[in-house]
């Protein structure tokens, strides 16, 4: 008999993947503009650090919110005792208003249909527990956020079957890709319980098109399965085309009250508050809401935090101001990254949202293989000293794509990163040229030599 | 359409424990606005010492405002490292040691933060037990365990029956019986979970009980989970002996490293500091693999960095924590004695207790028959006619009918007096 559970001793937390290993390497040698200017620059962390000043300014003008006071009276006692899993009513109201505003007020949300959870991590897992049995499957378009392997599968026993998307059509979801994934699941004897999409997409940084959304809605209706739309990046849409949320798509199809579509949200990306652990599930199905609310006992949001954010998000003027300013800054920063990458000959997938770009580095691969992608990734970590996320860790079907974040560092750090990359690409091109000259002259196959200090991606569950 | 977990009753929320809450919510007592409403005596909350916390807060506005020396540290809002804020963990282990009279010390690296003890308990079960396996629990126990330990984990609970004949103490034979029951049901037992101080009984474990547990856990090669959320509410002798202290007394680290690595503590600030809304729980374990797995799982229930920051500052103030502990225990003792004598006047005796936020009350003499049906009838009468929401023993899996849990730390003196008067009138009838 094992001393510990299988869950505790297996690898399903997925944390041996390169996504997390890159973080570990960064932590051993983190860049600091003064103390460690040659350190690794973190470009693998999708955090929004661009708009803190706006939050800090608001806090300075609203000490009551952070001081647990209301109209001059301390409500500390009330908050300290408040552990009702239905959540602080004022906060839920402010949250749904904020969500509606992000969607241009084209849809509205009911506070009673929202369930608060400790971050989207908790929200996603809770939805799996509510919608699927151990051994059932959810279909996920690739590439997808590596953390899903842990969040959706680890403790729930649910399987993920990928819907393969390719660069040939800018990674858009097609009817045949969904059908194929569904068939794959059937072949493996897996009951498909639903599809989970991330819109705007992590790692692509694109918003879904209306045809894609309609396709998905029709598919789940036909198969009588669920659709979960993880919209945690909905507030980071900084460019056209504008964001079409799943709710809007449903409304336009007269299916607003559809009870098989559920949304996951969080304040970690839009407001840049991942430490506060504020996530939410939104559903029109009262049974899902009821079950999820009870499960939220395992990950409630601190009442101190609920109160602070209820005051902040109820401030309409601040809300509007923040959304607009934040989007402007994201746009500027993304443009800087895109042009910086272009200078080193790297193109990005055209994107209008998110905190990252999806970069085409296929031309830098020594061969069109995932081994070559790993070799390139290692060189970028150890030689160029940039932590970026390889596409294989996001289950991308084609080697050579990388996710590069732009909102979690200073402008100077970003510039330095671009310079480093430019030198690196220059040296590869020079080396490639010399190598092909050598090959031409000597018919000799050169070999790259790389340091390998971790498990190969081949040992992952699946690509 | 939904999972079996979503549609079943394993969350246990149809039990009377929660029903009483619902009725209370519809008609809550208020000294001025609703003096005939239901008085909540089923909620184990500590409201007696808020003034001490509030006074500290008034003098430490920076901590509330995410500031340090006047400068904003709002960037802490970015901190989502599941290893937890180092300063906070350091203060927590020191506070935990202080509560245990500094007879044990804890290593912050062995501490895993969770969103409340609810999350901590579930996470620990996910780490130690596979679906279909079992955990032994002494009765009576906190009704919430049915949800926390079983619901999403698929683990079974097998009760270790304790009886009033010996003050509900855990005996070796009760442990053995439970183990045999599990075998009969083809359930592999992975561990025993105790709550010490006990939630229901308000008692701390005796040396004998601790000895039985350790001997049993060694013999059966199983884990001991000690839920010590009420550790800071021990207001009377005998003092509190944590499982860690017992393990040290038996030199388990050297004599039986196997068991040393199978002992885990769950703690929280909800009861001692009266902060259930802030969702601060934790797991402590000497077992590296458990700490590592639990840390990763804590991603599903991290503590808000805003809260970690505030409380790390509060607990760092040793003068405050000393004063709080002493005063809190004094007030708990006083309130408990008030309840005990009030109940006695109505002809009801309590189990002798030295901890917790409640008393375990003997109402067997008021039962129409020695059955759980009679107990439920009595409980409902007290709820609906007397207007007091107490917790019936059956919902706590007590093996004998007639015992009820009555909380005292969540109301003022005046309210307790009103409750006692109502009970006296009822008893006289």
Short mmCIF file of C-alpha atoms in Angstrom, two decimals, chain B residues 19-410:
data_model
loop_
_atom_site.label_atom_id
_atom_site.label_comp_id
_atom_site.label_asym_id
_atom_site.label_seq_id
_atom_site.Cartn_x
_atom_site.Cartn_y
_atom_site.Cartn_z
CA UNK B 19 -31.13 23.40 8.46
CA UNK B 20 -30.87 25.11 11.82
CA UNK B 21 -28.75 27.80 10.17
CA UNK B 22 -31.34 28.37 7.50
CA UNK B 23 -34.14 28.83 10.00
CA UNK B 24 -31.97 31.17 11.99
CA UNK B 25 -31.21 33.21 8.85
CA UNK B 26 -34.94 33.68 8.33
CA UNK B 27 -35.57 34.89 11.89
CA UNK B 28 -32.36 36.02 13.58
CA UNK B 29 -32.41 37.36 17.15
CA UNK B 30 -31.53 40.98 17.65
CA UNK B 31 -31.57 42.60 21.10
CA UNK B 32 -33.49 45.62 19.88
CA UNK B 33 -34.98 44.90 16.48
CA UNK B 34 -36.02 41.26 16.92
CA UNK B 35 -35.86 40.23 20.59
CA UNK B 36 -38.00 37.13 20.04
CA UNK B 37 -35.91 35.85 17.14
CA UNK B 38 -33.82 32.69 17.12
CA UNK B 39 -30.57 32.91 19.08
CA UNK B 40 -27.71 31.34 17.20
CA UNK B 41 -25.96 28.85 19.44
CA UNK B 42 -24.87 26.54 16.64
CA UNK B 43 -22.06 28.67 15.29
CA UNK B 44 -18.59 28.08 16.69
CA UNK B 45 -17.24 31.56 16.17
CA UNK B 46 -15.05 33.55 18.49
CA UNK B 47 -16.39 37.06 18.75
CA UNK B 48 -15.13 37.79 22.23
CA UNK B 49 -11.85 39.50 21.49
CA UNK B 50 -12.36 41.65 18.41
CA UNK B 51 -11.76 44.81 20.35
CA UNK B 52 -8.16 43.73 20.91
CA UNK B 53 -7.63 43.13 17.21
CA UNK B 54 -9.36 46.39 16.26
CA UNK B 55 -7.23 48.32 18.69
CA UNK B 56 -4.09 46.89 17.09
CA UNK B 57 -5.43 47.75 13.63
CA UNK B 58 -6.06 51.38 14.61
CA UNK B 59 -2.43 51.69 15.60
CA UNK B 60 -1.17 49.93 12.48
CA UNK B 61 -2.95 51.49 9.55
CA UNK B 62 0.00 50.83 7.27
CA UNK B 63 -0.48 47.08 7.51
CA UNK B 64 -4.12 47.45 6.47
CA UNK B 65 -3.25 49.85 3.70
CA UNK B 66 -0.59 47.68 2.14
CA UNK B 67 2.04 50.16 3.17
CA UNK B 68 5.39 49.87 4.87
CA UNK B 69 6.89 52.92 6.56
CA UNK B 70 4.45 55.07 4.66
CA UNK B 71 5.45 53.66 1.28
CA UNK B 72 3.05 51.64 -0.82
CA UNK B 73 3.78 47.94 -1.04
CA UNK B 74 0.76 47.39 -3.19
CA UNK B 75 2.90 45.30 -5.50
CA UNK B 76 2.36 42.55 -2.97
CA UNK B 77 -0.86 42.19 -4.95
CA UNK B 78 1.30 40.38 -7.49
CA UNK B 79 2.51 37.82 -4.98
CA UNK B 80 0.91 34.48 -5.83
CA UNK B 81 3.76 32.15 -4.95
CA UNK B 82 2.21 29.05 -3.49
CA UNK B 83 5.10 28.83 -1.03
CA UNK B 84 3.40 31.70 0.76
CA UNK B 85 4.75 35.02 2.00
CA UNK B 86 7.93 34.02 3.90
CA UNK B 87 7.39 36.66 6.59
CA UNK B 88 3.86 35.38 7.16
CA UNK B 89 4.91 31.74 7.50
CA UNK B 90 7.65 32.70 9.91
CA UNK B 91 5.18 34.51 12.13
CA UNK B 92 2.65 31.70 11.88
CA UNK B 93 5.05 29.02 13.07
CA UNK B 94 6.15 31.22 15.95
CA UNK B 95 2.53 31.86 16.89
CA UNK B 96 1.73 28.15 16.67
CA UNK B 97 4.70 27.37 18.93
CA UNK B 98 3.60 30.05 21.40
CA UNK B 99 0.14 28.53 21.67
CA UNK B 100 1.83 25.28 22.54
CA UNK B 101 3.76 26.93 25.32
CA UNK B 102 6.87 26.88 23.16
CA UNK B 103 7.28 23.20 23.97
CA UNK B 104 7.60 22.49 20.26
CA UNK B 105 9.08 24.46 17.41
CA UNK B 106 7.95 24.46 13.82
CA UNK B 107 9.89 24.94 10.60
CA UNK B 108 8.27 27.43 8.19
CA UNK B 109 9.41 25.25 5.29
CA UNK B 110 7.12 22.50 6.50
CA UNK B 111 4.09 24.78 6.53
CA UNK B 112 1.66 24.92 3.60
CA UNK B 113 -0.94 27.71 3.48
CA UNK B 114 -4.50 26.99 2.39
CA UNK B 115 -7.77 28.89 2.08
CA UNK B 116 -9.01 27.92 5.54
CA UNK B 117 -8.87 24.60 7.40
CA UNK B 118 -11.66 23.41 5.08
CA UNK B 119 -9.23 23.56 2.18
CA UNK B 120 -6.33 22.24 4.28
CA UNK B 121 -8.22 19.14 5.36
CA UNK B 122 -9.42 18.31 1.86
CA UNK B 123 -5.96 18.84 0.41
CA UNK B 124 -4.37 16.60 3.00
CA UNK B 125 -6.84 13.84 2.23
CA UNK B 126 -6.13 14.21 -1.50
CA UNK B 127 -2.44 13.76 -0.68
CA UNK B 128 -2.70 10.82 1.64
CA UNK B 129 -5.70 8.76 0.59
CA UNK B 130 -6.95 7.31 -2.70
CA UNK B 131 -10.64 7.22 -3.65
CA UNK B 132 -12.40 4.31 -2.00
CA UNK B 133 -9.96 4.15 0.89
CA UNK B 134 -10.89 5.18 4.42
CA UNK B 135 -10.07 7.49 7.30
CA UNK B 136 -11.07 6.75 10.91
CA UNK B 137 -12.73 9.55 12.85
CA UNK B 138 -13.64 9.53 16.54
CA UNK B 139 -17.27 10.47 17.18
CA UNK B 140 -18.82 12.89 17.77
CA UNK B 141 -17.21 14.96 15.01
CA UNK B 142 -17.71 18.22 13.12
CA UNK B 143 -20.48 17.63 10.52
CA UNK B 144 -18.52 19.57 7.91
CA UNK B 145 -16.03 16.70 7.74
CA UNK B 146 -18.50 14.73 5.65
CA UNK B 147 -18.07 17.32 2.97
CA UNK B 148 -14.44 18.29 3.53
CA UNK B 149 -12.98 14.80 3.70
CA UNK B 150 -15.29 12.76 1.48
CA UNK B 151 -17.12 14.77 -1.15
CA UNK B 152 -14.65 15.39 -3.92
CA UNK B 153 -11.99 13.00 -2.72
CA UNK B 154 -14.14 9.86 -2.84
CA UNK B 155 -12.72 8.79 0.51
CA UNK B 156 -14.82 7.02 3.17
CA UNK B 157 -15.11 7.89 6.86
CA UNK B 158 -15.34 5.04 9.38
CA UNK B 159 -16.33 6.20 12.86
CA UNK B 160 -14.40 5.39 16.02
CA UNK B 161 -17.25 5.21 18.53
CA UNK B 162 -16.80 7.10 21.77
CA UNK B 163 -19.23 6.95 24.69
CA UNK B 164 -20.36 9.08 27.56
CA UNK B 165 -19.58 6.22 29.94
CA UNK B 166 -15.94 7.30 29.90
CA UNK B 167 -16.35 10.96 28.94
CA UNK B 168 -16.17 10.20 25.20
CA UNK B 169 -12.49 9.29 25.45
CA UNK B 170 -10.86 7.34 22.64
CA UNK B 171 -10.07 3.79 23.71
CA UNK B 172 -7.83 1.23 22.09
CA UNK B 173 -10.74 -1.13 21.62
CA UNK B 174 -12.78 1.57 19.88
CA UNK B 175 -9.90 2.12 17.46
CA UNK B 176 -9.55 -1.60 16.86
CA UNK B 177 -13.30 -2.00 16.34
CA UNK B 178 -13.32 0.78 13.78
CA UNK B 179 -10.39 -0.79 11.96
CA UNK B 180 -12.21 -4.14 11.88
CA UNK B 181 -15.38 -2.48 10.59
CA UNK B 182 -13.37 -0.99 7.77
CA UNK B 183 -11.90 -4.39 6.95
CA UNK B 184 -15.35 -5.92 6.87
CA UNK B 185 -16.41 -3.24 4.40
CA UNK B 186 -13.28 -3.95 2.35
CA UNK B 187 -11.97 -0.48 3.03
CA UNK B 188 -8.24 0.11 3.31
CA UNK B 189 -7.61 2.42 6.26
CA UNK B 190 -4.99 5.09 5.53
CA UNK B 191 -5.18 7.14 8.68
CA UNK B 192 -7.01 8.48 11.70
CA UNK B 193 -8.08 12.11 11.92
CA UNK B 194 -8.52 13.60 15.38
CA UNK B 195 -9.66 17.07 16.33
CA UNK B 196 -7.74 18.23 19.36
CA UNK B 197 -9.09 20.17 21.17
CA UNK B 198 -12.28 18.39 20.20
CA UNK B 199 -14.91 20.19 18.19
CA UNK B 200 -18.09 19.09 19.84
CA UNK B 201 -16.68 18.11 23.22
CA UNK B 202 -14.49 21.10 24.06
CA UNK B 203 -11.94 18.79 25.68
CA UNK B 204 -8.24 18.29 25.08
CA UNK B 205 -6.87 14.83 24.56
CA UNK B 206 -5.47 12.94 27.53
CA UNK B 207 -2.01 11.39 27.65
CA UNK B 208 -3.63 7.98 27.49
CA UNK B 209 -5.55 8.81 24.33
CA UNK B 210 -2.44 10.17 22.68
CA UNK B 211 -0.57 7.05 23.61
CA UNK B 212 -3.29 4.80 22.16
CA UNK B 213 -3.27 6.75 18.92
CA UNK B 214 0.46 6.57 18.47
CA UNK B 215 0.63 2.87 19.32
CA UNK B 216 -2.27 2.20 16.96
CA UNK B 217 -0.78 4.25 14.11
CA UNK B 218 2.52 2.43 14.45
CA UNK B 219 0.86 -0.99 14.50
CA UNK B 220 -1.34 -0.30 11.50
CA UNK B 221 1.22 1.78 9.61
CA UNK B 222 -1.23 4.64 9.09
CA UNK B 223 -1.23 8.44 9.20
CA UNK B 224 -2.35 10.67 12.07
CA UNK B 225 -3.96 13.95 11.10
CA UNK B 226 -4.43 16.23 14.06
CA UNK B 227 -6.85 19.08 13.38
CA UNK B 228 -5.76 21.61 15.99
CA UNK B 229 -7.87 24.59 14.88
CA UNK B 230 -9.04 25.16 18.46
CA UNK B 231 -5.53 25.01 19.94
CA UNK B 232 -5.63 28.67 20.92
CA UNK B 233 -8.95 28.34 22.74
CA UNK B 234 -7.68 26.24 25.64
CA UNK B 235 -8.72 28.31 28.65
CA UNK B 236 -8.36 25.88 31.53
CA UNK B 237 -6.29 22.99 32.79
CA UNK B 238 -5.27 20.41 31.81
CA UNK B 239 -3.19 22.26 29.24
CA UNK B 240 -2.98 21.47 25.58
CA UNK B 241 -0.58 18.82 24.33
CA UNK B 242 -0.19 18.94 20.57
CA UNK B 243 0.38 15.74 18.64
CA UNK B 244 3.82 17.11 17.78
CA UNK B 245 4.71 17.35 21.45
CA UNK B 246 3.46 13.81 22.03
CA UNK B 247 5.55 12.63 19.09
CA UNK B 248 8.61 14.34 20.54
CA UNK B 249 7.96 12.87 23.98
CA UNK B 250 8.01 9.44 22.41
CA UNK B 251 11.19 10.39 20.47
CA UNK B 252 9.48 9.32 17.33
CA UNK B 253 11.89 11.18 15.08
CA UNK B 254 14.59 8.73 16.08
CA UNK B 255 12.64 5.76 17.39
CA UNK B 256 10.04 5.57 14.67
CA UNK B 257 10.81 7.89 11.78
CA UNK B 258 8.09 6.14 9.79
CA UNK B 259 5.38 7.50 12.05
CA UNK B 260 7.18 10.82 12.47
CA UNK B 261 6.68 11.20 8.72
CA UNK B 262 3.03 10.24 8.97
CA UNK B 263 1.98 12.91 11.47
CA UNK B 264 0.34 16.03 10.07
CA UNK B 265 -1.29 19.02 11.71
CA UNK B 266 -4.09 21.21 10.36
CA UNK B 267 -4.46 24.70 11.75
CA UNK B 268 -6.34 27.91 11.01
CA UNK B 269 -6.80 31.45 12.33
CA UNK B 270 -10.59 31.22 12.18
CA UNK B 271 -11.18 30.10 15.75
CA UNK B 272 -8.28 31.45 17.77
CA UNK B 273 -8.16 34.87 16.20
CA UNK B 274 -11.81 34.93 15.16
CA UNK B 275 -11.06 35.63 11.51
CA UNK B 276 -13.00 33.03 9.51
CA UNK B 277 -13.70 35.47 6.70
CA UNK B 278 -10.02 35.89 5.91
CA UNK B 279 -9.59 32.24 4.95
CA UNK B 280 -6.28 31.43 6.58
CA UNK B 281 -5.59 27.75 7.05
CA UNK B 282 -2.53 25.60 6.96
CA UNK B 283 -1.02 22.12 6.90
CA UNK B 284 2.09 21.26 8.85
CA UNK B 285 4.01 18.08 8.09
CA UNK B 286 7.46 16.63 8.65
CA UNK B 287 7.04 14.66 5.44
CA UNK B 288 8.76 16.42 2.54
CA UNK B 289 6.72 14.69 -0.13
CA UNK B 290 3.48 15.66 1.57
CA UNK B 291 4.64 19.26 1.91
CA UNK B 292 5.64 19.32 -1.74
CA UNK B 293 2.40 17.80 -3.04
CA UNK B 294 0.24 19.89 -0.71
CA UNK B 295 2.06 23.05 -1.75
CA UNK B 296 1.24 22.40 -5.38
CA UNK B 297 -2.36 21.59 -4.52
CA UNK B 298 -2.64 24.79 -2.56
CA UNK B 299 -2.83 26.52 -5.97
CA UNK B 300 -6.52 25.70 -5.75
CA UNK B 301 -6.93 27.68 -2.55
CA UNK B 302 -4.21 30.24 -1.87
CA UNK B 303 -4.51 32.90 0.80
CA UNK B 304 -4.98 36.45 -0.48
CA UNK B 305 -1.62 38.26 -0.37
CA UNK B 306 -3.45 41.30 1.03
CA UNK B 307 -4.47 39.18 4.00
CA UNK B 308 -1.08 37.49 4.35
CA UNK B 309 0.55 40.90 4.49
CA UNK B 310 -1.84 42.26 7.13
CA UNK B 311 -1.60 39.22 9.39
CA UNK B 312 2.16 38.81 9.12
CA UNK B 313 2.41 42.30 10.58
CA UNK B 314 -0.12 41.56 13.28
CA UNK B 315 1.52 38.33 14.40
CA UNK B 316 4.96 39.92 14.30
CA UNK B 317 3.86 42.08 17.20
CA UNK B 318 4.73 39.72 20.05
CA UNK B 319 3.35 42.04 22.69
CA UNK B 320 0.03 41.96 20.91
CA UNK B 321 -0.07 38.17 20.52
CA UNK B 322 0.82 37.59 24.18
CA UNK B 323 -1.84 40.02 25.36
CA UNK B 324 -4.38 38.58 22.95
CA UNK B 325 -3.81 34.97 23.93
CA UNK B 326 -4.06 35.69 27.64
CA UNK B 327 -7.11 37.94 27.45
CA UNK B 328 -8.91 35.75 24.92
CA UNK B 329 -8.53 32.68 27.10
CA UNK B 330 -9.78 34.59 30.14
CA UNK B 331 -12.90 35.75 28.31
CA UNK B 332 -13.60 32.31 26.89
CA UNK B 333 -13.38 30.78 30.35
CA UNK B 334 -15.72 33.37 31.81
CA UNK B 335 -18.30 32.93 29.07
CA UNK B 336 -18.15 29.18 29.29
CA UNK B 337 -18.67 29.25 33.04
CA UNK B 338 -21.65 31.52 32.52
CA UNK B 339 -23.15 29.02 30.10
CA UNK B 340 -22.42 26.01 32.29
CA UNK B 341 -24.07 27.54 35.37
CA UNK B 342 -26.99 28.81 33.30
CA UNK B 343 -27.57 25.34 31.91
CA UNK B 344 -27.23 23.81 35.35
CA UNK B 345 -30.03 26.04 36.62
CA UNK B 346 -32.19 24.43 33.93
CA UNK B 347 -31.17 20.99 35.10
CA UNK B 348 -28.69 20.35 32.31
CA UNK B 349 -25.12 19.24 32.88
CA UNK B 350 -22.23 19.79 30.50
CA UNK B 351 -19.33 17.51 29.80
CA UNK B 352 -16.41 18.95 31.75
CA UNK B 353 -14.44 20.96 29.21
CA UNK B 354 -11.35 23.14 29.09
CA UNK B 355 -11.29 24.40 25.48
CA UNK B 356 -13.30 25.35 22.43
CA UNK B 357 -16.13 27.79 21.84
CA UNK B 358 -18.97 25.50 22.97
CA UNK B 359 -20.18 23.03 25.56
CA UNK B 360 -21.34 19.47 25.07
CA UNK B 361 -24.63 19.30 26.90
CA UNK B 362 -26.36 16.26 28.37
CA UNK B 363 -30.09 16.47 27.59
CA UNK B 364 -30.75 12.74 27.70
CA UNK B 365 -33.16 13.21 30.59
CA UNK B 366 -35.36 15.38 28.36
CA UNK B 367 -35.79 12.73 25.68
CA UNK B 368 -39.15 11.04 25.38
CA UNK B 369 -37.25 7.87 24.49
CA UNK B 370 -33.64 6.86 24.13
CA UNK B 371 -33.68 7.30 20.36
CA UNK B 372 -32.37 9.69 17.74
CA UNK B 373 -35.95 10.40 16.67
CA UNK B 374 -36.61 11.72 20.15
CA UNK B 375 -33.41 13.74 19.98
CA UNK B 376 -34.43 15.33 16.68
CA UNK B 377 -37.82 16.14 18.16
CA UNK B 378 -36.18 17.77 21.18
CA UNK B 379 -33.77 19.71 18.96
CA UNK B 380 -36.63 21.00 16.79
CA UNK B 381 -38.63 21.99 19.82
CA UNK B 382 -35.71 23.93 21.22
CA UNK B 383 -35.22 25.56 17.81
CA UNK B 384 -38.81 26.43 17.03
CA UNK B 385 -40.45 26.91 20.42
CA UNK B 386 -37.60 28.04 22.62
CA UNK B 387 -35.90 29.91 19.76
CA UNK B 388 -32.40 28.56 20.30
CA UNK B 389 -30.39 27.01 17.47
CA UNK B 390 -28.18 24.32 18.95
CA UNK B 391 -26.49 21.41 17.22
CA UNK B 392 -27.96 17.96 17.66
CA UNK B 393 -25.57 15.15 18.47
CA UNK B 394 -26.83 12.98 15.63
CA UNK B 395 -25.60 15.46 13.04
CA UNK B 396 -22.19 15.10 14.66
CA UNK B 397 -22.40 11.30 14.39
CA UNK B 398 -22.63 10.87 18.12
CA UNK B 399 -23.26 7.26 19.01
CA UNK B 400 -25.79 7.99 21.75
CA UNK B 401 -28.87 10.20 21.53
CA UNK B 402 -29.46 13.16 23.83
CA UNK B 403 -26.30 15.24 23.55
CA UNK B 404 -26.31 18.71 22.02
CA UNK B 405 -23.54 21.21 21.28
CA UNK B 406 -24.16 24.75 22.51
CA UNK B 407 -21.88 27.63 21.47
CA UNK B 408 -21.09 30.51 23.77
CA UNK B 409 -18.41 32.64 22.13
CA UNK B 410 -20.44 34.26 19.41
#
